[in-house]
Coordinates of C-alpha atoms and ligand atoms in Angstrom, one line a residue:
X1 CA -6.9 15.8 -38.6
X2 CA -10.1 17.5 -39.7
X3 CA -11.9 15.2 -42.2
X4 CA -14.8 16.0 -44.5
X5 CA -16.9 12.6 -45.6
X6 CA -17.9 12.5 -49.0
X7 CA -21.3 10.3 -49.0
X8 CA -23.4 9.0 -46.3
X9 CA -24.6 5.2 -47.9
X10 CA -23.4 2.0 -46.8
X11 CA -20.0 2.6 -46.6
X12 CA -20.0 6.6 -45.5
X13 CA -22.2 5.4 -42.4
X14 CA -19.9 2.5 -41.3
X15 CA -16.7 4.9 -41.8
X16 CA -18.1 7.3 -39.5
X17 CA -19.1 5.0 -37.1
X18 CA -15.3 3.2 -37.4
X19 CA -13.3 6.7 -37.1
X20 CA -15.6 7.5 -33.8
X21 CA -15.0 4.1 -32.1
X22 CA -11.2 6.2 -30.9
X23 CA -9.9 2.9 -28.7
X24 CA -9.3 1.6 -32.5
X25 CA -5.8 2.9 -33.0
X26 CA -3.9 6.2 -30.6
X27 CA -4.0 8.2 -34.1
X28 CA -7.6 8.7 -34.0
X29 CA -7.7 10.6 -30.6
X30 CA -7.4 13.8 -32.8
X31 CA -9.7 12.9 -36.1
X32 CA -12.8 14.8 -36.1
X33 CA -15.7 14.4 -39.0
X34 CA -16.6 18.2 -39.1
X35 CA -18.7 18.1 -42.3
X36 CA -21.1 15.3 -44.3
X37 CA -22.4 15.4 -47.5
X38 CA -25.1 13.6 -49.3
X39 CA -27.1 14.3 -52.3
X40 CA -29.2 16.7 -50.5
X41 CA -26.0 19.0 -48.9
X42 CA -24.0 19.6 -46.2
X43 CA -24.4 19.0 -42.8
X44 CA -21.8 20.8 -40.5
X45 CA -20.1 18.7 -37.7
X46 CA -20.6 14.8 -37.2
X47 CA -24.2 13.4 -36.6
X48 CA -25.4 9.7 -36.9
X49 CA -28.5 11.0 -38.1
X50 CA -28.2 13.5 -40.7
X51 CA -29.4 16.7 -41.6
X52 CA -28.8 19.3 -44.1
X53 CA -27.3 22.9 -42.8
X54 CA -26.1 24.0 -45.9
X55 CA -27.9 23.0 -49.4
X56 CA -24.8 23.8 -51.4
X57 CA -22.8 21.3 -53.6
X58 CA -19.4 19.3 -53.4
X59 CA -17.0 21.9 -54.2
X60 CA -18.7 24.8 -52.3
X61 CA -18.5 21.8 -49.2
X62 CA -14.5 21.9 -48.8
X63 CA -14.3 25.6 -48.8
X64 CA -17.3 26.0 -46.7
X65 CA -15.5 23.2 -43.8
X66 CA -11.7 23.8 -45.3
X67 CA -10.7 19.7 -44.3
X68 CA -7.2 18.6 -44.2
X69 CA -8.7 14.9 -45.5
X70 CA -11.6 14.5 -47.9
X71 CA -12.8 10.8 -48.1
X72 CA -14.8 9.9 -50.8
X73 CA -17.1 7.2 -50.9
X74 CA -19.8 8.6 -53.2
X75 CA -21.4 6.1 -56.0
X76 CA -18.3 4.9 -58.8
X77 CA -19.2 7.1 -61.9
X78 CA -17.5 5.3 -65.1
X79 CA -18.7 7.9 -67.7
X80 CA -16.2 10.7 -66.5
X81 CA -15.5 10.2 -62.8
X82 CA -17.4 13.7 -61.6
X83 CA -18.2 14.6 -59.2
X84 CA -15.4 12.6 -57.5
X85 CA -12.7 13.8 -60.2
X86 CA -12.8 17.6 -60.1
X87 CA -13.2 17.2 -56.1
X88 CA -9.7 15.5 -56.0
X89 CA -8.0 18.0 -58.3
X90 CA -9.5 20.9 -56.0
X91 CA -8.4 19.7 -52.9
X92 CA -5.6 18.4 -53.9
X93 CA -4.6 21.9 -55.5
X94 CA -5.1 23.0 -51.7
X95 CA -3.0 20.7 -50.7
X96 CA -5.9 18.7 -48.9
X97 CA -5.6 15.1 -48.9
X98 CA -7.6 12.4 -50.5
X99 CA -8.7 9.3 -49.2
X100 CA -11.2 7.1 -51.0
X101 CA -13.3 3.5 -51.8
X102 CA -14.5 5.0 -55.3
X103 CA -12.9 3.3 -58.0
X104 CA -13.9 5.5 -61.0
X105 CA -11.7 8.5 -60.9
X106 CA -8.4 6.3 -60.6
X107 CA -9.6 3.9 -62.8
X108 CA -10.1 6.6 -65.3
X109 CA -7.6 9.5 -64.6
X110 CA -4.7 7.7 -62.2
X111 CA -1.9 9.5 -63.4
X112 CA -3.4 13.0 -63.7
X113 CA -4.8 12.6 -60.0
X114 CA -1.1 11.5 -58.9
X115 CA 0.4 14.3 -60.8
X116 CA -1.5 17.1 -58.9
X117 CA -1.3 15.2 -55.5
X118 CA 3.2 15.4 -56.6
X119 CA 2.7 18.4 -57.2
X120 CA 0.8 20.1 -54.3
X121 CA 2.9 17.7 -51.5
X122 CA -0.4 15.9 -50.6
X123 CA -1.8 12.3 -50.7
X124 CA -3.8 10.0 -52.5
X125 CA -4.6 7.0 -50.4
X126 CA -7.3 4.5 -52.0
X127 CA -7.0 0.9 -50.6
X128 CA -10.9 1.0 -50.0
X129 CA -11.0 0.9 -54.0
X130 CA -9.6 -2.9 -54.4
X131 CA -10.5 -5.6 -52.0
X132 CA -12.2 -3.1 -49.2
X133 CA -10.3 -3.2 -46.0
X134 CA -8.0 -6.7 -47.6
X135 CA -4.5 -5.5 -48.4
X136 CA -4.2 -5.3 -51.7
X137 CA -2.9 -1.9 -52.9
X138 CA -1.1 -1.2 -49.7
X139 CA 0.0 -4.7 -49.5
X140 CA 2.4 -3.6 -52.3
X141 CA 4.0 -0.9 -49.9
X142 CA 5.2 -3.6 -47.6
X143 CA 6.9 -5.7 -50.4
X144 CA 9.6 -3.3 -51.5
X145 CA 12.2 -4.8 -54.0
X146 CA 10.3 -7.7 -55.6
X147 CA 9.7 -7.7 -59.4
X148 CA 6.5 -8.7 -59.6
X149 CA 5.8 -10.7 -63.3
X150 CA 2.0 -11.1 -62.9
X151 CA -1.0 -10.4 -60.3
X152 CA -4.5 -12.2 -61.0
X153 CA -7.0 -13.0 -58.5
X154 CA -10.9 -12.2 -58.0
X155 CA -11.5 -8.9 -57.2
X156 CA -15.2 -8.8 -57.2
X157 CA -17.4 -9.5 -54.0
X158 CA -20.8 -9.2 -55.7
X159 CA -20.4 -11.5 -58.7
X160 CA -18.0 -14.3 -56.5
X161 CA -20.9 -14.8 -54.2
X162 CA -23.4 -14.7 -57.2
X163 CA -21.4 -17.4 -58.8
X164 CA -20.8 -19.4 -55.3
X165 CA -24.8 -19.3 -54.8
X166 CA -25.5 -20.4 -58.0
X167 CA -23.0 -23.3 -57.5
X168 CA -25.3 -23.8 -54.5
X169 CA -28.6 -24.1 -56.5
X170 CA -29.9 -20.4 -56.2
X171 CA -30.8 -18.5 -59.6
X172 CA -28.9 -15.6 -60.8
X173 CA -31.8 -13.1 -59.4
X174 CA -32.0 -14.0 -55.7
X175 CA -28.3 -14.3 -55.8
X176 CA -28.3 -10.9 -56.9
X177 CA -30.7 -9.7 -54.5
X178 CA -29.1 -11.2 -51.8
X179 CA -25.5 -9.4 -52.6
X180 CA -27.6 -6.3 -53.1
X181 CA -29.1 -6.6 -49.3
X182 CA -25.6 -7.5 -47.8
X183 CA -24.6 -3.7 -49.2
X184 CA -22.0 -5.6 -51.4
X185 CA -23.4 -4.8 -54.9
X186 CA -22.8 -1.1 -56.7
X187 CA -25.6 1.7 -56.4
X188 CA -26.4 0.3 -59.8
X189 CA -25.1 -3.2 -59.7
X190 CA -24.8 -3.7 -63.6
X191 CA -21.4 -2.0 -62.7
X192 CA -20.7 -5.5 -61.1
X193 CA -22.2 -7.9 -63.0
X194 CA -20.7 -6.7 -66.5
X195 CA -17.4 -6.7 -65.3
X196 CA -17.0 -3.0 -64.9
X197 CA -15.9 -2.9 -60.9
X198 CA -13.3 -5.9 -61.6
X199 CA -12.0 -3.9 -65.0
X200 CA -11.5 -0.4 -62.4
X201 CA -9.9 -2.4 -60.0
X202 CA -7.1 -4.5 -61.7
X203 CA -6.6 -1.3 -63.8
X204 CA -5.6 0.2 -60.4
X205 CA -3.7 -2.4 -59.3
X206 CA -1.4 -2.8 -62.6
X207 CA -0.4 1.0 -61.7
X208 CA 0.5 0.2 -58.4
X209 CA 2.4 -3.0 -59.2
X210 CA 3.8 -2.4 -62.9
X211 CA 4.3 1.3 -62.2
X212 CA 2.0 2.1 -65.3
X213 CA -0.6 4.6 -66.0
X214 CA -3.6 2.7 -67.7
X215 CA -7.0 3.6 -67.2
X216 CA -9.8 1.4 -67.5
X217 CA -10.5 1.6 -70.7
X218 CA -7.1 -0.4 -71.7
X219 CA -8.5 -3.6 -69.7
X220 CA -10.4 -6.0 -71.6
X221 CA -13.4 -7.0 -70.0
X222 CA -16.4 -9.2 -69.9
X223 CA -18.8 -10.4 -67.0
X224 CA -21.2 -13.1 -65.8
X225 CA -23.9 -11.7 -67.9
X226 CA -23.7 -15.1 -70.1
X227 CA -23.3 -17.5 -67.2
X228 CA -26.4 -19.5 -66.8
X229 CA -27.7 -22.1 -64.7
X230 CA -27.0 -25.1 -67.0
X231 CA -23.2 -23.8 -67.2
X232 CA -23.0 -23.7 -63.9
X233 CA -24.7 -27.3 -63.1
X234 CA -21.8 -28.8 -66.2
X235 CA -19.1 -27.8 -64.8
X236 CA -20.5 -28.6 -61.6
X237 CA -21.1 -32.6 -63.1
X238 CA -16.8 -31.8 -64.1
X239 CA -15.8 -30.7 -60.5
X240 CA -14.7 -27.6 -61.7
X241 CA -16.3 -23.9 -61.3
X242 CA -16.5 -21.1 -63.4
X243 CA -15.0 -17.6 -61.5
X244 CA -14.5 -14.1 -62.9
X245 CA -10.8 -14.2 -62.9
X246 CA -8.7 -10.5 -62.8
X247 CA -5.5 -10.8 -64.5
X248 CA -2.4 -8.4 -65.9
X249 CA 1.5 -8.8 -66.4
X250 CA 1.6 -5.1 -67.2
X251 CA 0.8 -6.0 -71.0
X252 CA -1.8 -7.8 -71.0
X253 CA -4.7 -6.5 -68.6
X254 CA -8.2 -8.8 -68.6
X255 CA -11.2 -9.3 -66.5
X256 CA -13.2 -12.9 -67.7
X257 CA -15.0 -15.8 -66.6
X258 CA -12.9 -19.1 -66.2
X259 CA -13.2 -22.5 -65.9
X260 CA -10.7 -23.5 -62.9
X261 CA -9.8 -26.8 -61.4
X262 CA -9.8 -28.1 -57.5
X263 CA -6.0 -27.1 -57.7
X264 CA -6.2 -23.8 -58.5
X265 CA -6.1 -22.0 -55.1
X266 CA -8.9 -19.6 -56.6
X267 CA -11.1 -22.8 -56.7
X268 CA -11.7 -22.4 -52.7
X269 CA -12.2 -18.4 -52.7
X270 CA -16.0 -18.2 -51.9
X271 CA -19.0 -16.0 -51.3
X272 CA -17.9 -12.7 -50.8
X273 CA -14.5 -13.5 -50.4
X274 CA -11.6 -12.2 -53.0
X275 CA -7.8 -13.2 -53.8
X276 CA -4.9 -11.7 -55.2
X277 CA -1.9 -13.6 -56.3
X278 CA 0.9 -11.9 -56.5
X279 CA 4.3 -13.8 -58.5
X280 CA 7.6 -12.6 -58.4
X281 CA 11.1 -13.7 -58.8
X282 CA 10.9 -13.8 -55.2
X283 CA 8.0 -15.6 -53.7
X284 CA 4.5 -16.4 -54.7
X285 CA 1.9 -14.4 -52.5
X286 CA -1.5 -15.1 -52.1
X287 CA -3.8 -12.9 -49.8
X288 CA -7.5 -13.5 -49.3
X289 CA -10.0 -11.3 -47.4
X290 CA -13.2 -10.0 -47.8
X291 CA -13.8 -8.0 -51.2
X292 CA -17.0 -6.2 -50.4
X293 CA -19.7 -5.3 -47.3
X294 CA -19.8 -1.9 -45.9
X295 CA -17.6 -2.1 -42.7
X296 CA -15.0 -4.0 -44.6
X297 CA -14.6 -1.0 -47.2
X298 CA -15.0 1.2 -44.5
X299 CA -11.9 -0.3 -42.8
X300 CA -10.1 0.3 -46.5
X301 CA -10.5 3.8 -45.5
X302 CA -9.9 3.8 -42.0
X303 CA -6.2 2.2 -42.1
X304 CA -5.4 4.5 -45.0
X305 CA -6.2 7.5 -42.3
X306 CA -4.7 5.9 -39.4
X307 CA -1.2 5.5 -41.7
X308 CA -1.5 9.0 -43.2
X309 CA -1.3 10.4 -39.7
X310 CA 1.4 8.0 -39.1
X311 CA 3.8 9.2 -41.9
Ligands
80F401 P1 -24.3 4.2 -51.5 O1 -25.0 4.3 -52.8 O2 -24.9 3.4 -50.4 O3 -24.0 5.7 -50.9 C1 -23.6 6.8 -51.7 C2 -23.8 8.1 -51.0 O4 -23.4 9.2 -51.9 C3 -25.2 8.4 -50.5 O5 -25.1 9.1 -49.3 C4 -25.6 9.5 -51.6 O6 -26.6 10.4 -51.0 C5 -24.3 10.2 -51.8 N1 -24.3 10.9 -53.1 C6 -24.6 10.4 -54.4 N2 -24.4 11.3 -55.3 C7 -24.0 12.4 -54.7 C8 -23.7 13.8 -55.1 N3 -23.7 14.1 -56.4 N4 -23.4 14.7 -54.2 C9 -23.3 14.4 -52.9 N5 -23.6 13.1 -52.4 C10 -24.0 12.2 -53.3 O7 -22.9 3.6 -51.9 P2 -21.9 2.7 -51.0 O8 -22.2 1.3 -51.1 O9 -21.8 3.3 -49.7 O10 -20.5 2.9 -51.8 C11 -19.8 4.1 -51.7 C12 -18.5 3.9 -52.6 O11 -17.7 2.9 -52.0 C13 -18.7 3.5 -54.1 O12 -17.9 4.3 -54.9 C14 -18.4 2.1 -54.1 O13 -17.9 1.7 -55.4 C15 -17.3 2.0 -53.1 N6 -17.1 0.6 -52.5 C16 -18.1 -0.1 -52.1 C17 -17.9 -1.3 -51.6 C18 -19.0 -2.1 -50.9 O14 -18.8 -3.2 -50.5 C19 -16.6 -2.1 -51.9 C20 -15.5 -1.1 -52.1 C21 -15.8 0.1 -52.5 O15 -16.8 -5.9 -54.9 C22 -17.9 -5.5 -55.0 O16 -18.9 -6.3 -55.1 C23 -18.2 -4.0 -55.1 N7 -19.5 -3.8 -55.6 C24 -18.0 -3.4 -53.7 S1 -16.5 -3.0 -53.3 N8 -20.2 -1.5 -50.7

């Protein structure tokens, strides 16, 4: 399995350095890395420390290597998904797989992505996109048969261990800066704090668990921008805590702060920690994992590889 990496940040460096560590998992004996590209170009073949062969851009990339796997984990662009988008449709035209942690071009364009991957008998795999390497998406592949009613949980790392610092007598901007050097945060990290990332990600998930085709756009949304200090010691004085909550039933999609109470098994989900609650006429699911960090993302990414070459 020939792989090309899409971005070399946080999360592009940790993948690489997963996929080479082969003792992992017997499918990765035969994954090579044979091309990297960052925002200066290409570099041929796989390199911790990388340099440009080739300065020519994205597209020009998968013919140049011809992968049988792109992965993607370039910034989340939110105005039209590019470069990410048209990258997806191209390969996928080839019939070259797509793996990826950026949100933005199945938060945006989910169903056209999935029609052209139907069409051209090749894969979309994106678990890196919601709750990093936590099952979330792929979680819903092992629960066949369940009709789920509703799915809510906290499906941002940055702004759950802004809030959980604050709670802990920090201010907003060291918070922030502490997320920010953990890797957790966005490229630009408004995408997190104004509720954007959350917005991307339950509009993801309601496709995957309501079989619908929203985009991001249909998810009402609001972030911590308005949550200050003296909010945060109140509810403090209360014993309650204020959390940016995800939520959808399939009709109604939202992404909000709310108040929550001791018994409200979000009340407990700290730090950089997310949840997903899953209710069905079956059973109530809850899973809780890491939402954000580099290596965790990473991970997303590498067990969607390991199970591609699996099926
Ligand atoms: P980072 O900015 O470190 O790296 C981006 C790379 O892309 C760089 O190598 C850059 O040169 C390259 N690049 C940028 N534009 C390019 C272009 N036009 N052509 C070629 N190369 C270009 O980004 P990260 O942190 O490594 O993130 C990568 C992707 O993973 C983004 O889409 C993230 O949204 C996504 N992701 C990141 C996570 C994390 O923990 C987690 C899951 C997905 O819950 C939260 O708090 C979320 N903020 C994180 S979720 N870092």
């Amino acid at each position: 399995m020939k792989i090309l990496l899409l971005g070399f940040g946080n999360v592009g460096k940790a993948f690489r350095k997963l996929v080479n560590e082969k003792d992992r998992a017997k499918e990765l004996q035969n994954v090579k890395i044979i091309g990297i590209v960052n925002s200066k170009g290409l570099m041929i073949g796989d390199n911790e420390n990388f340099k440009v062969d080739k300065k020519i851009d994205l597209l020009q990339a998968i013919d140049e290597v011809q992968p049988d796997v792109i992965v993607d984990m370039l910034p989340a662009n939110y105005n039209n998904g590019e470069p990410s988008l048209s990258l997806y449709l191209n390969a996928l035209h080839k019939g070259i797989h797509v793996i990826t942690t950026n949100k933005a071009p199945l938060a945006l364009k989910y169903s056209e992505i999935m029609k052209e991957a139907e069409k051209h008998n090749a894969k979309v795999l994106f678990q890196g996109t919601v709750m990093s390497g936590t099952p979330s998406v792929n979680l819903y592949k092992v629960m066949p048969g369940q009709r789920v009613f509703r799915i809510k949980g906290i499906l941002n790392g940055t702004t759950n261990y802004i809030l959980t610092k604050m709670y802990e007598g920090l201010d907003y901007n060291s918070a922030l800066k502490e997320a920010q050097d953990k890797g957790y945060a966005e490229r630009d990290p408004e995408l997190d704090i104004n509720g954007f990332d959350a917005a991307g990600k339950i509009s993801i998930l309601t496709n995957v668990y309501f079989g619908k085709n929203i985009t991001i756009h249909d998810v009402k949304f609001e972030g911590i921008k308005n949550i200050n200090n003296e909010l945060i010691n109140k509810t403090r004085e209360k014993g309650t805590k204020i959390k940016l909550i995800a939520y959808s039933d399939g009709k109604e999609t939202y992404v909000k702060p709310l108040e929550i109470d001791k018994n409200d098994p979000l009340y407990n989900v700290n730090g950089v920690l997310n949840a997903l609650e899953i209710e069905s006429d079956i059973q109530n699911t809850t899973i809780i994992g890491p939402g954000a960090g580099p290596i965790n993302a990473a991970y997303g990414a590498l067990s969607d590889l390991i199970l591609l070459i699996r099926t």
